[in-house]
Amino acid sequence: ATVLSQAQMQTMLALTQKVELTYCQAKPGYYAGACEQALYDRHKQKSLDMELKLHKNGQFLLKQVREFSGK
């Protein structure tokens, strides 16, 4: 069984996509192409490592975000 509901997974996906898009737009050199494409490029050189917490009230808290370029 999954821990998160389908709605929670969709919310988490939307949050992480918004964070990566904003990060890409603010950080020169994060992604060589259009930032909208960075969200779907599985072969990009860098990505983001994000830690989220789900509160009992259903809200997510983004605890940390850092760039990751390792293997």
PDB file of N, CA and C in Angstrom:
ATOM      1  N   ALA A   1       0.838  -1.188   0.000  1.00  0.00           N
ATOM      2  CA  ALA A   1       0.000   0.000   0.000  1.00  0.00           C
ATOM      3  C   ALA A   1       0.879   1.245   0.000  1.00  0.00           C
ATOM      4  N   THR A   2       0.400   2.276  -0.619  1.00  0.00           N
ATOM      5  CA  THR A   2       1.149   3.533  -0.658  1.00  0.00           C
ATOM      6  C   THR A   2       0.892   4.344   0.610  1.00  0.00           C
ATOM      7  N   VAL A   3       1.830   5.197   0.921  1.00  0.00           N
ATOM      8  CA  VAL A   3       1.718   6.057   2.098  1.00  0.00           C
ATOM      9  C   VAL A   3       0.928   7.314   1.754  1.00  0.00           C
ATOM     10  N   LEU A   4       1.138   7.832   0.552  1.00  0.00           N
ATOM     11  CA  LEU A   4       0.473   9.062   0.123  1.00  0.00           C
ATOM     12  C   LEU A   4      -0.716   8.740  -0.774  1.00  0.00           C
ATOM     13  N   SER A   5      -1.721   9.580  -0.684  1.00  0.00           N
ATOM     14  CA  SER A   5      -2.870   9.434  -1.580  1.00  0.00           C
ATOM     15  C   SER A   5      -2.494   9.956  -2.969  1.00  0.00           C
ATOM     16  N   GLN A   6      -3.327   9.647  -3.940  1.00  0.00           N
ATOM     17  CA  GLN A   6      -3.094  10.140  -5.310  1.00  0.00           C
ATOM     18  C   GLN A   6      -3.078  11.671  -5.323  1.00  0.00           C
ATOM     19  N   ALA A   7      -3.978  12.288  -4.577  1.00  0.00           N
ATOM     20  CA  ALA A   7      -4.038  13.759  -4.516  1.00  0.00           C
ATOM     21  C   ALA A   7      -2.763  14.329  -3.888  1.00  0.00           C
ATOM     22  N   GLN A   8      -2.256  13.686  -2.847  1.00  0.00           N
ATOM     23  CA  GLN A   8      -1.022  14.146  -2.217  1.00  0.00           C
ATOM     24  C   GLN A   8       0.163  13.997  -3.163  1.00  0.00           C
ATOM     25  N   MET A   9       0.191  12.903  -3.918  1.00  0.00           N
ATOM     26  CA  MET A   9       1.263  12.713  -4.897  1.00  0.00           C
ATOM     27  C   MET A   9       1.215  13.799  -5.971  1.00  0.00           C
ATOM     28  N   GLN A  10       0.030  14.146  -6.427  1.00  0.00           N
ATOM     29  CA  GLN A  10      -0.115  15.198  -7.437  1.00  0.00           C
ATOM     30  C   GLN A  10       0.332  16.549  -6.880  1.00  0.00           C
ATOM     31  N   THR A  11      -0.012  16.828  -5.635  1.00  0.00           N
ATOM     32  CA  THR A  11       0.415  18.076  -4.999  1.00  0.00           C
ATOM     33  C   THR A  11       1.928  18.120  -4.872  1.00  0.00           C
ATOM     34  N   MET A  12       2.523  17.014  -4.437  1.00  0.00           N
ATOM     35  CA  MET A  12       3.967  16.957  -4.291  1.00  0.00           C
ATOM     36  C   MET A  12       4.658  17.128  -5.649  1.00  0.00           C
ATOM     37  N   LEU A  13       4.127  16.513  -6.685  1.00  0.00           N
ATOM     38  CA  LEU A  13       4.682  16.669  -8.029  1.00  0.00           C
ATOM     39  C   LEU A  13       4.625  18.124  -8.474  1.00  0.00           C
ATOM     40  N   ALA A  14       3.490  18.765  -8.281  1.00  0.00           N
ATOM     41  CA  ALA A  14       3.345  20.169  -8.677  1.00  0.00           C
ATOM     42  C   ALA A  14       4.333  21.055  -7.916  1.00  0.00           C
ATOM     43  N   LEU A  15       4.510  20.795  -6.632  1.00  0.00           N
ATOM     44  CA  LEU A  15       5.459  21.583  -5.830  1.00  0.00           C
ATOM     45  C   LEU A  15       6.884  21.401  -6.321  1.00  0.00           C
ATOM     46  N   THR A  16       7.284  20.164  -6.550  1.00  0.00           N
ATOM     47  CA  THR A  16       8.661  19.928  -6.976  1.00  0.00           C
ATOM     48  C   THR A  16       8.930  20.491  -8.368  1.00  0.00           C
ATOM     49  N   GLN A  17       7.947  20.429  -9.245  1.00  0.00           N
ATOM     50  CA  GLN A  17       8.122  21.015 -10.575  1.00  0.00           C
ATOM     51  C   GLN A  17       8.248  22.535 -10.486  1.00  0.00           C
ATOM     52  N   LYS A  18       7.453  23.160  -9.643  1.00  0.00           N
ATOM     53  CA  LYS A  18       7.523  24.613  -9.479  1.00  0.00           C
ATOM     54  C   LYS A  18       8.878  25.027  -8.912  1.00  0.00           C
ATOM     55  N   VAL A  19       9.372  24.262  -7.942  1.00  0.00           N
ATOM     56  CA  VAL A  19      10.678  24.570  -7.349  1.00  0.00           C
ATOM     57  C   VAL A  19      11.785  24.434  -8.392  1.00  0.00           C
ATOM     58  N   GLU A  20      11.773  23.344  -9.168  1.00  0.00           N
ATOM     59  CA  GLU A  20      12.842  23.156 -10.165  1.00  0.00           C
ATOM     60  C   GLU A  20      12.778  24.213 -11.261  1.00  0.00           C
ATOM     61  N   LEU A  21      11.594  24.553 -11.698  1.00  0.00           N
ATOM     62  CA  LEU A  21      11.457  25.595 -12.717  1.00  0.00           C
ATOM     63  C   LEU A  21      11.992  26.930 -12.197  1.00  0.00           C
ATOM     64  N   THR A  22      11.618  27.288 -10.996  1.00  0.00           N
ATOM     65  CA  THR A  22      12.077  28.548 -10.394  1.00  0.00           C
ATOM     66  C   THR A  22      13.582  28.533 -10.185  1.00  0.00           C
ATOM     67  N   TYR A  23      14.114  27.420  -9.706  1.00  0.00           N
ATOM     68  CA  TYR A  23      15.558  27.291  -9.495  1.00  0.00           C
ATOM     69  C   TYR A  23      16.302  27.442 -10.812  1.00  0.00           C
ATOM     70  N   CYS A  24      15.823  26.764 -11.832  1.00  0.00           N
ATOM     71  CA  CYS A  24      16.457  26.820 -13.154  1.00  0.00           C
ATOM     72  C   CYS A  24      16.484  28.256 -13.689  1.00  0.00           C
ATOM     73  N   GLN A  25      15.380  28.957 -13.517  1.00  0.00           N
ATOM     74  CA  GLN A  25      15.289  30.335 -14.013  1.00  0.00           C
ATOM     75  C   GLN A  25      16.206  31.276 -13.232  1.00  0.00           C
ATOM     76  N   ALA A  26      16.463  30.960 -11.967  1.00  0.00           N
ATOM     77  CA  ALA A  26      17.270  31.834 -11.122  1.00  0.00           C
ATOM     78  C   ALA A  26      18.757  31.487 -11.134  1.00  0.00           C
ATOM     79  N   LYS A  27      19.109  30.267 -11.553  1.00  0.00           N
ATOM     80  CA  LYS A  27      20.500  29.807 -11.472  1.00  0.00           C
ATOM     81  C   LYS A  27      21.082  29.593 -12.861  1.00  0.00           C
ATOM     82  N   PRO A  28      21.845  30.554 -13.367  1.00  0.00           N
ATOM     83  CA  PRO A  28      22.479  30.374 -14.670  1.00  0.00           C
ATOM     84  C   PRO A  28      23.374  29.124 -14.665  1.00  0.00           C
ATOM     85  N   GLY A  29      23.299  28.356 -15.735  1.00  0.00           N
ATOM     86  CA  GLY A  29      24.133  27.174 -15.856  1.00  0.00           C
ATOM     87  C   GLY A  29      23.521  25.907 -15.291  1.00  0.00           C
ATOM     88  N   TYR A  30      22.363  26.005 -14.660  1.00  0.00           N
ATOM     89  CA  TYR A  30      21.728  24.787 -14.129  1.00  0.00           C
ATOM     90  C   TYR A  30      21.311  23.861 -15.268  1.00  0.00           C
ATOM     91  N   TYR A  31      20.728  24.440 -16.312  1.00  0.00           N
ATOM     92  CA  TYR A  31      20.267  23.642 -17.451  1.00  0.00           C
ATOM     93  C   TYR A  31      20.518  24.426 -18.720  1.00  0.00           C
ATOM     94  N   ALA A  32      21.059  23.775 -19.735  1.00  0.00           N
ATOM     95  CA  ALA A  32      21.450  24.457 -20.969  1.00  0.00           C
ATOM     96  C   ALA A  32      20.274  24.858 -21.846  1.00  0.00           C
ATOM     97  N   GLY A  33      19.178  24.132 -21.783  1.00  0.00           N
ATOM     98  CA  GLY A  33      18.027  24.421 -22.631  1.00  0.00           C
ATOM     99  C   GLY A  33      16.989  25.269 -21.924  1.00  0.00           C
ATOM    100  N   ALA A  34      15.781  25.222 -22.460  1.00  0.00           N
ATOM    101  CA  ALA A  34      14.659  25.937 -21.850  1.00  0.00           C
ATOM    102  C   ALA A  34      14.323  25.276 -20.513  1.00  0.00           C
ATOM    103  N   CYS A  35      14.135  26.081 -19.489  1.00  0.00           N
ATOM    104  CA  CYS A  35      13.893  25.546 -18.151  1.00  0.00           C
ATOM    105  C   CYS A  35      12.658  24.645 -18.089  1.00  0.00           C
ATOM    106  N   GLU A  36      11.667  24.902 -18.924  1.00  0.00           N
ATOM    107  CA  GLU A  36      10.480  24.047 -18.932  1.00  0.00           C
ATOM    108  C   GLU A  36      10.839  22.614 -19.334  1.00  0.00           C
ATOM    109  N   GLN A  37      11.884  22.449 -20.140  1.00  0.00           N
ATOM    110  CA  GLN A  37      12.316  21.126 -20.564  1.00  0.00           C
ATOM    111  C   GLN A  37      13.127  20.408 -19.484  1.00  0.00           C
ATOM    112  N   ALA A  38      13.732  21.160 -18.581  1.00  0.00           N
ATOM    113  CA  ALA A  38      14.522  20.552 -17.500  1.00  0.00           C
ATOM    114  C   ALA A  38      13.664  19.634 -16.638  1.00  0.00           C
ATOM    115  N   LEU A  39      12.378  19.934 -16.541  1.00  0.00           N
ATOM    116  CA  LEU A  39      11.480  19.139 -15.713  1.00  0.00           C
ATOM    117  C   LEU A  39      11.331  17.714 -16.230  1.00  0.00           C
ATOM    118  N   TYR A  40      11.550  17.502 -17.516  1.00  0.00           N
ATOM    119  CA  TYR A  40      11.289  16.210 -18.144  1.00  0.00           C
ATOM    120  C   TYR A  40      12.527  15.523 -18.711  1.00  0.00           C
ATOM    121  N   ASP A  41      13.680  16.177 -18.625  1.00  0.00           N
ATOM    122  CA  ASP A  41      14.916  15.649 -19.192  1.00  0.00           C
ATOM    123  C   ASP A  41      15.569  14.673 -18.210  1.00  0.00           C
ATOM    124  N   ARG A  42      15.438  13.385 -18.461  1.00  0.00           N
ATOM    125  CA  ARG A  42      15.997  12.373 -17.564  1.00  0.00           C
ATOM    126  C   ARG A  42      17.509  12.250 -17.685  1.00  0.00           C
ATOM    127  N   HIS A  43      18.102  12.884 -18.694  1.00  0.00           N
ATOM    128  CA  HIS A  43      19.533  12.763 -18.928  1.00  0.00           C
ATOM    129  C   HIS A  43      20.294  14.058 -18.637  1.00  0.00           C
ATOM    130  N   LYS A  44      19.650  15.002 -17.983  1.00  0.00           N
ATOM    131  CA  LYS A  44      20.331  16.266 -17.690  1.00  0.00           C
ATOM    132  C   LYS A  44      21.483  16.037 -16.716  1.00  0.00           C
ATOM    133  N   GLN A  45      22.452  16.921 -16.748  1.00  0.00           N
ATOM    134  CA  GLN A  45      23.668  16.774 -15.949  1.00  0.00           C
ATOM    135  C   GLN A  45      23.434  17.021 -14.466  1.00  0.00           C
ATOM    136  N   LYS A  46      22.469  17.863 -14.131  1.00  0.00           N
ATOM    137  CA  LYS A  46      22.198  18.221 -12.739  1.00  0.00           C
ATOM    138  C   LYS A  46      20.714  18.047 -12.451  1.00  0.00           C
ATOM    139  N   SER A  47      20.401  17.827 -11.203  1.00  0.00           N
ATOM    140  CA  SER A  47      19.009  17.817 -10.756  1.00  0.00           C
ATOM    141  C   SER A  47      18.969  18.346  -9.336  1.00  0.00           C
ATOM    142  N   LEU A  48      17.786  18.356  -8.769  1.00  0.00           N
ATOM    143  CA  LEU A  48      17.639  18.870  -7.421  1.00  0.00           C
ATOM    144  C   LEU A  48      17.298  17.743  -6.462  1.00  0.00           C
ATOM    145  N   ASP A  49      17.924  17.779  -5.320  1.00  0.00           N
ATOM    146  CA  ASP A  49      17.623  16.869  -4.222  1.00  0.00           C
ATOM    147  C   ASP A  49      16.754  17.669  -3.256  1.00  0.00           C
ATOM    148  N   MET A  50      15.522  17.218  -3.063  1.00  0.00           N
ATOM    149  CA  MET A  50      14.578  17.954  -2.217  1.00  0.00           C
ATOM    150  C   MET A  50      14.111  17.083  -1.070  1.00  0.00           C
ATOM    151  N   GLU A  51      13.923  17.707   0.062  1.00  0.00           N
ATOM    152  CA  GLU A  51      13.378  17.017   1.228  1.00  0.00           C
ATOM    153  C   GLU A  51      12.079  17.710   1.616  1.00  0.00           C
ATOM    154  N   LEU A  52      11.009  16.952   1.619  1.00  0.00           N
ATOM    155  CA  LEU A  52       9.695  17.487   1.964  1.00  0.00           C
ATOM    156  C   LEU A  52       9.153  16.768   3.189  1.00  0.00           C
ATOM    157  N   LYS A  53       8.327  17.455   3.924  1.00  0.00           N
ATOM    158  CA  LYS A  53       7.649  16.875   5.082  1.00  0.00           C
ATOM    159  C   LYS A  53       6.160  17.093   4.892  1.00  0.00           C
ATOM    160  N   LEU A  54       5.378  16.066   5.166  1.00  0.00           N
ATOM    161  CA  LEU A  54       3.929  16.168   5.088  1.00  0.00           C
ATOM    162  C   LEU A  54       3.380  16.298   6.500  1.00  0.00           C
ATOM    163  N   HIS A  55       2.757  17.422   6.777  1.00  0.00           N
ATOM    164  CA  HIS A  55       2.166  17.665   8.090  1.00  0.00           C
ATOM    165  C   HIS A  55       0.823  16.951   8.213  1.00  0.00           C
ATOM    166  N   LYS A  56       0.391  16.753   9.437  1.00  0.00           N
ATOM    167  CA  LYS A  56      -0.892  16.092   9.701  1.00  0.00           C
ATOM    168  C   LYS A  56      -2.065  16.828   9.070  1.00  0.00           C
ATOM    169  N   ASN A  57      -1.927  18.153   8.890  1.00  0.00           N
ATOM    170  CA  ASN A  57      -3.016  18.938   8.288  1.00  0.00           C
ATOM    171  C   ASN A  57      -3.035  18.840   6.763  1.00  0.00           C
ATOM    172  N   GLY A  58      -2.128  18.030   6.193  1.00  0.00           N
ATOM    173  CA  GLY A  58      -2.111  17.815   4.754  1.00  0.00           C
ATOM    174  C   GLY A  58      -1.218  18.761   3.976  1.00  0.00           C
ATOM    175  N   GLN A  59      -0.590  19.713   4.642  1.00  0.00           N
ATOM    176  CA  GLN A  59       0.297  20.657   3.953  1.00  0.00           C
ATOM    177  C   GLN A  59       1.722  20.106   3.902  1.00  0.00           C
ATOM    178  N   PHE A  60       2.387  20.388   2.787  1.00  0.00           N
ATOM    179  CA  PHE A  60       3.783  20.007   2.630  1.00  0.00           C
ATOM    180  C   PHE A  60       4.679  21.152   3.074  1.00  0.00           C
ATOM    181  N   LEU A  61       5.801  20.797   3.648  1.00  0.00           N
ATOM    182  CA  LEU A  61       6.845  21.753   3.991  1.00  0.00           C
ATOM    183  C   LEU A  61       8.087  21.329   3.227  1.00  0.00           C
ATOM    184  N   LEU A  62       8.633  22.224   2.442  1.00  0.00           N
ATOM    185  CA  LEU A  62       9.875  21.959   1.724  1.00  0.00           C
ATOM    186  C   LEU A  62      11.015  22.316   2.666  1.00  0.00           C
ATOM    187  N   LYS A  63      11.684  21.293   3.189  1.00  0.00           N
ATOM    188  CA  LYS A  63      12.688  21.502   4.225  1.00  0.00           C
ATOM    189  C   LYS A  63      14.029  21.949   3.654  1.00  0.00           C
ATOM    190  N   GLN A  64      14.425  21.372   2.527  1.00  0.00           N
ATOM    191  CA  GLN A  64      15.689  21.778   1.920  1.00  0.00           C
ATOM    192  C   GLN A  64      15.710  21.401   0.444  1.00  0.00           C
ATOM    193  N   VAL A  65      16.499  22.157  -0.301  1.00  0.00           N
ATOM    194  CA  VAL A  65      16.712  21.899  -1.723  1.00  0.00           C
ATOM    195  C   VAL A  65      18.196  22.115  -1.986  1.00  0.00           C
ATOM    196  N   ARG A  66      18.790  21.167  -2.689  1.00  0.00           N
ATOM    197  CA  ARG A  66      20.190  21.359  -3.065  1.00  0.00           C
ATOM    198  C   ARG A  66      20.422  20.743  -4.431  1.00  0.00           C
ATOM    199  N   GLU A  67      21.377  21.305  -5.118  1.00  0.00           N
ATOM    200  CA  GLU A  67      21.727  20.815  -6.440  1.00  0.00           C
ATOM    201  C   GLU A  67      22.510  19.515  -6.316  1.00  0.00           C
ATOM    202  N   PHE A  68      22.217  18.586  -7.206  1.00  0.00           N
ATOM    203  CA  PHE A  68      22.871  17.276  -7.187  1.00  0.00           C
ATOM    204  C   PHE A  68      23.370  16.977  -8.589  1.00  0.00           C
ATOM    205  N   SER A  69      24.648  16.626  -8.697  1.00  0.00           N
ATOM    206  CA  SER A  69      25.198  16.293 -10.009  1.00  0.00           C
ATOM    207  C   SER A  69      26.021  15.017  -9.963  1.00  0.00           C
ATOM    208  N   GLY A  70      25.858  14.219  -8.932  1.00  0.00           N
ATOM    209  CA  GLY A  70      26.610  12.981  -8.787  1.00  0.00           C
ATOM    210  C   GLY A  70      25.914  11.811  -9.453  1.00  0.00           C
ATOM    211  N   LYS A  71      26.487  10.687  -9.318  1.00  0.00           N
ATOM    212  CA  LYS A  71      25.931   9.458  -9.894  1.00  0.00           C
ATOM    213  C   LYS A  71      25.390   8.587  -8.803  1.00  0.00           C
TER     214      LYS A  71
END
